[in-house]
């Protein structure tokens, strides 16, 4: 089987956002157009030079793309909608990369977009003892309890992830939460489930994120600045297998990140920046360990030493992560790629991780599915 | 030991020693699962005659537990305790606990019991399954 690294090189050349925020009455069309126009301007290309478009959305429902993208000038380009729960944006990004890598397109747009529209899953027909009691934050409260018991860490220490990520979010103009928080503020917030408090849980609002990917040919032909092009050196994806117990997302993450690192011929310890699916504080610790940044149970110690802060060994969630930047679902996975690209370009301003050269974006989608992309400054 | 009707009789049954049974299944490949289903085996893909009902004893150990302080759903008042239980018979189940604000810690032995709770109709009482610490 081939992987992305066996195909022709793909580069991210443009990134753009509509800031993430709490729900408003504004049409999604405005959010999407803002992000796409910003990405086009960032790449210095015009909409008609896009060969294909992939729209990642989990909540907008059927056929949301064309009513939005037609306002850029309807060129008739191939248009596909991609749904993969929280990883919808990551899936759209992978689809765009593959379209270019295998030569079906020279340029492609990945757009993640959503509004906070409640959309329950269709029942599989199989119930549980009390499935309604196990909403997402309770699932992760249970994982926090299990991790704390297994590794002998105080659950309050887990809250330090939120302190770091709120601090990063305070430096990100696209973040939904832009306020630095102390440990006391995080712990003193509204108790949600187990030891999780409200500031340890991601907000789900609205927004959009967009990236433009292209081939080396297109960089030359369209006069794109090669000095700001960031290469996608790996794309990996997988779904849950039985037998992993309660901690299936971490086991799946370990497998998928392992595949991505093997494709890129990198080790986890070589990553300078890592955007993870930190919807809840405990996840960042689990996934840092699954990515091979440290051994099991060691993440909390490294966090306390500052290893995961901006300027540390590997800046985790430099954007603020899902906890502070927000998790509007469709945009999240695309926005992570945009953040890693911004960091590797050295354009992240106040939240720049100095000397960032290799980065990863990791996302989990309910189900579970997981994605990992490695990006590198050539 | 009899009492009001069971809330989810497809999922569990009364045991004669006070410990409830869980209605699970087993596949010809040896995989034991809960709840019982005839869609197919998650481990090997077997279906049809490969899958047979198997009663699972409601005994196990806590993998994780939590007190839910704020619940984002209708029909359930917080606070309440939830747990992940590894059954002695194999499967891992997610369940409500009898405790409130005092959930048993990982590793503690627990058993399934049927407790009376309010039903959907006004004044109705039903029995539902909870896990509690083994005496
Ligand atoms: Zn089987």
mmCIF file of N, CA and C in Angstrom, chain A residues 169-213:
data_model
loop_
_atom_site.group_PDB
_atom_site.id
_atom_site.type_symbol
_atom_site.label_atom_id
_atom_site.label_comp_id
_atom_site.label_asym_id
_atom_site.label_seq_id
_atom_site.Cartn_x
_atom_site.Cartn_y
_atom_site.Cartn_z
ATOM 1 N N UNK A 169 -4.230 30.636 24.242
ATOM 2 C CA UNK A 169 -5.419 31.204 23.588
ATOM 3 C C UNK A 169 -5.484 32.714 23.740
ATOM 4 N N UNK A 170 -4.976 33.217 24.868
ATOM 5 C CA UNK A 170 -4.982 34.669 25.113
ATOM 6 C C UNK A 170 -4.114 35.407 24.093
ATOM 7 N N UNK A 171 -3.228 34.664 23.404
ATOM 8 C CA UNK A 171 -2.334 35.268 22.411
ATOM 9 C C UNK A 171 -2.823 35.037 20.978
ATOM 10 N N UNK A 172 -4.019 34.446 20.838
ATOM 11 C CA UNK A 172 -4.511 34.061 19.512
ATOM 12 C C UNK A 172 -5.796 34.822 19.158
ATOM 13 N N UNK A 173 -5.723 35.758 18.218
ATOM 14 C CA UNK A 173 -6.901 36.567 17.894
ATOM 15 C C UNK A 173 -8.055 35.763 17.289
ATOM 16 N N UNK A 174 -7.799 34.523 16.860
ATOM 17 C CA UNK A 174 -8.877 33.702 16.319
ATOM 18 C C UNK A 174 -9.525 32.787 17.363
ATOM 19 N N UNK A 175 -9.034 32.852 18.613
ATOM 20 C CA UNK A 175 -9.519 31.940 19.649
ATOM 21 C C UNK A 175 -10.859 32.398 20.216
ATOM 22 N N UNK A 176 -11.678 31.415 20.584
ATOM 23 C CA UNK A 176 -12.969 31.712 21.205
ATOM 24 C C UNK A 176 -12.786 32.216 22.638
ATOM 25 N N UNK A 177 -11.802 31.655 23.355
ATOM 26 C CA UNK A 177 -11.489 32.108 24.711
ATOM 27 C C UNK A 177 -10.100 32.745 24.684
ATOM 28 N N UNK A 178 -10.035 34.045 24.933
ATOM 29 C CA UNK A 178 -8.755 34.768 24.837
ATOM 30 C C UNK A 178 -8.379 35.363 26.184
ATOM 31 N N UNK A 179 -8.555 34.591 27.250
ATOM 32 C CA UNK A 179 -8.261 35.107 28.582
ATOM 33 C C UNK A 179 -7.363 34.127 29.322
ATOM 34 N N UNK A 180 -6.203 34.601 29.783
ATOM 35 C CA UNK A 180 -5.312 33.755 30.587
ATOM 36 C C UNK A 180 -5.998 33.437 31.913
ATOM 37 N N UNK A 181 -5.777 32.245 32.425
ATOM 38 C CA UNK A 181 -6.443 31.798 33.652
ATOM 39 C C UNK A 181 -5.417 31.222 34.620
ATOM 40 N N UNK A 182 -5.633 31.467 35.899
ATOM 41 C CA UNK A 182 -4.772 30.864 36.923
ATOM 42 C C UNK A 182 -5.307 29.475 37.263
ATOM 43 N N UNK A 183 -4.464 28.689 37.963
ATOM 44 C CA UNK A 183 -4.908 27.362 38.387
ATOM 45 C C UNK A 183 -6.120 27.484 39.312
ATOM 46 N N UNK A 184 -6.120 28.478 40.166
ATOM 47 C CA UNK A 184 -7.261 28.668 41.068
ATOM 48 C C UNK A 184 -8.538 28.955 40.293
ATOM 49 N N UNK A 185 -8.405 29.764 39.233
ATOM 50 C CA UNK A 185 -9.592 30.060 38.422
ATOM 51 C C UNK A 185 -10.110 28.801 37.730
ATOM 52 N N UNK A 186 -9.175 27.992 37.216
ATOM 53 C CA UNK A 186 -9.593 26.768 36.517
ATOM 54 C C UNK A 186 -10.270 25.810 37.495
ATOM 55 N N UNK A 187 -9.630 25.613 38.657
ATOM 56 C CA UNK A 187 -10.184 24.670 39.641
ATOM 57 C C UNK A 187 -11.448 25.208 40.308
ATOM 58 N N UNK A 188 -11.542 26.529 40.396
ATOM 59 C CA UNK A 188 -12.683 27.131 41.076
ATOM 60 C C UNK A 188 -13.891 27.328 40.184
ATOM 61 N N UNK A 189 -13.757 26.973 38.901
ATOM 62 C CA UNK A 189 -14.878 27.118 37.975
ATOM 63 C C UNK A 189 -15.978 26.122 38.280
ATOM 64 N N UNK A 190 -17.030 26.190 37.507
ATOM 65 C CA UNK A 190 -18.190 25.331 37.728
ATOM 66 C C UNK A 190 -17.791 23.849 37.633
ATOM 67 N N UNK A 191 -18.098 23.034 38.673
ATOM 68 C CA UNK A 191 -17.816 21.597 38.565
ATOM 69 C C UNK A 191 -18.737 20.974 37.512
ATOM 70 N N UNK A 192 -18.153 20.176 36.619
ATOM 71 C CA UNK A 192 -18.952 19.585 35.541
ATOM 72 C C UNK A 192 -19.172 18.096 35.807
ATOM 73 N N UNK A 193 -18.084 17.348 35.791
ATOM 74 C CA UNK A 193 -18.199 15.904 35.971
ATOM 75 C C UNK A 193 -16.877 15.396 36.519
ATOM 76 N N UNK A 194 -16.940 14.553 37.556
ATOM 77 C CA UNK A 194 -15.710 14.109 38.203
ATOM 78 C C UNK A 194 -14.926 15.335 38.651
ATOM 79 N N UNK A 195 -13.630 15.360 38.324
ATOM 80 C CA UNK A 195 -12.804 16.506 38.712
ATOM 81 C C UNK A 195 -12.726 17.569 37.615
ATOM 82 N N UNK A 196 -13.444 17.353 36.507
ATOM 83 C CA UNK A 196 -13.422 18.342 35.419
ATOM 84 C C UNK A 196 -14.263 19.556 35.785
ATOM 85 N N UNK A 197 -13.684 20.727 35.563
ATOM 86 C CA UNK A 197 -14.417 21.976 35.736
ATOM 87 C C UNK A 197 -14.625 22.604 34.361
ATOM 88 N N UNK A 198 -15.469 23.639 34.299
ATOM 89 C CA UNK A 198 -15.887 24.156 32.992
ATOM 90 C C UNK A 198 -14.703 24.630 32.142
ATOM 91 N N UNK A 199 -13.673 25.217 32.776
ATOM 92 C CA UNK A 199 -12.544 25.725 31.992
ATOM 93 C C UNK A 199 -11.596 24.613 31.548
ATOM 94 N N UNK A 200 -11.903 23.367 31.907
ATOM 95 C CA UNK A 200 -11.132 22.219 31.412
ATOM 96 C C UNK A 200 -11.852 21.516 30.264
ATOM 97 N N UNK A 201 -12.980 22.086 29.846
ATOM 98 C CA UNK A 201 -13.783 21.506 28.768
ATOM 99 C C UNK A 201 -13.844 22.507 27.619
ATOM 100 N N UNK A 202 -13.768 22.027 26.370
ATOM 101 C CA UNK A 202 -13.760 22.933 25.224
ATOM 102 C C UNK A 202 -15.138 23.542 25.010
ATOM 103 N N UNK A 203 -15.188 24.802 24.560
ATOM 104 C CA UNK A 203 -16.463 25.383 24.148
ATOM 105 C C UNK A 203 -16.764 24.991 22.695
ATOM 106 N N UNK A 204 -18.027 24.679 22.413
ATOM 107 C CA UNK A 204 -18.437 24.382 21.031
ATOM 108 C C UNK A 204 -19.255 25.566 20.529
ATOM 109 N N UNK A 205 -18.672 26.308 19.594
ATOM 110 C CA UNK A 205 -19.348 27.483 19.071
ATOM 111 C C UNK A 205 -19.438 27.419 17.561
ATOM 112 N N UNK A 206 -19.037 28.511 16.904
ATOM 113 C CA UNK A 206 -19.094 28.554 15.444
ATOM 114 C C UNK A 206 -17.818 29.187 14.912
ATOM 115 N N UNK A 207 -17.574 29.007 13.623
ATOM 116 C CA UNK A 207 -16.385 29.577 13.010
ATOM 117 C C UNK A 207 -16.092 28.895 11.695
ATOM 118 N N UNK A 208 -14.936 29.210 11.133
ATOM 119 C CA UNK A 208 -14.495 28.575 9.890
ATOM 120 C C UNK A 208 -12.980 28.646 9.812
ATOM 121 N N UNK A 209 -12.396 27.646 9.160
ATOM 122 C CA UNK A 209 -10.954 27.635 8.915
ATOM 123 C C UNK A 209 -10.729 27.063 7.532
ATOM 124 N N UNK A 210 -9.712 27.593 6.848
ATOM 125 C CA UNK A 210 -9.500 27.200 5.470
ATOM 126 C C UNK A 210 -8.011 27.092 5.189
ATOM 127 N N UNK A 211 -7.625 26.081 4.410
ATOM 128 C CA UNK A 211 -6.246 26.026 3.920
ATOM 129 C C UNK A 211 -6.252 25.698 2.434
ATOM 130 N N UNK A 212 -5.216 26.166 1.755
ATOM 131 C CA UNK A 212 -5.034 25.872 0.330
ATOM 132 C C UNK A 212 -3.788 25.013 0.191
ATOM 133 N N UNK A 213 -3.953 23.878 -0.485
ATOM 134 C CA UNK A 213 -2.807 23.005 -0.729
ATOM 135 C C UNK A 213 -2.529 22.966 -2.229
#
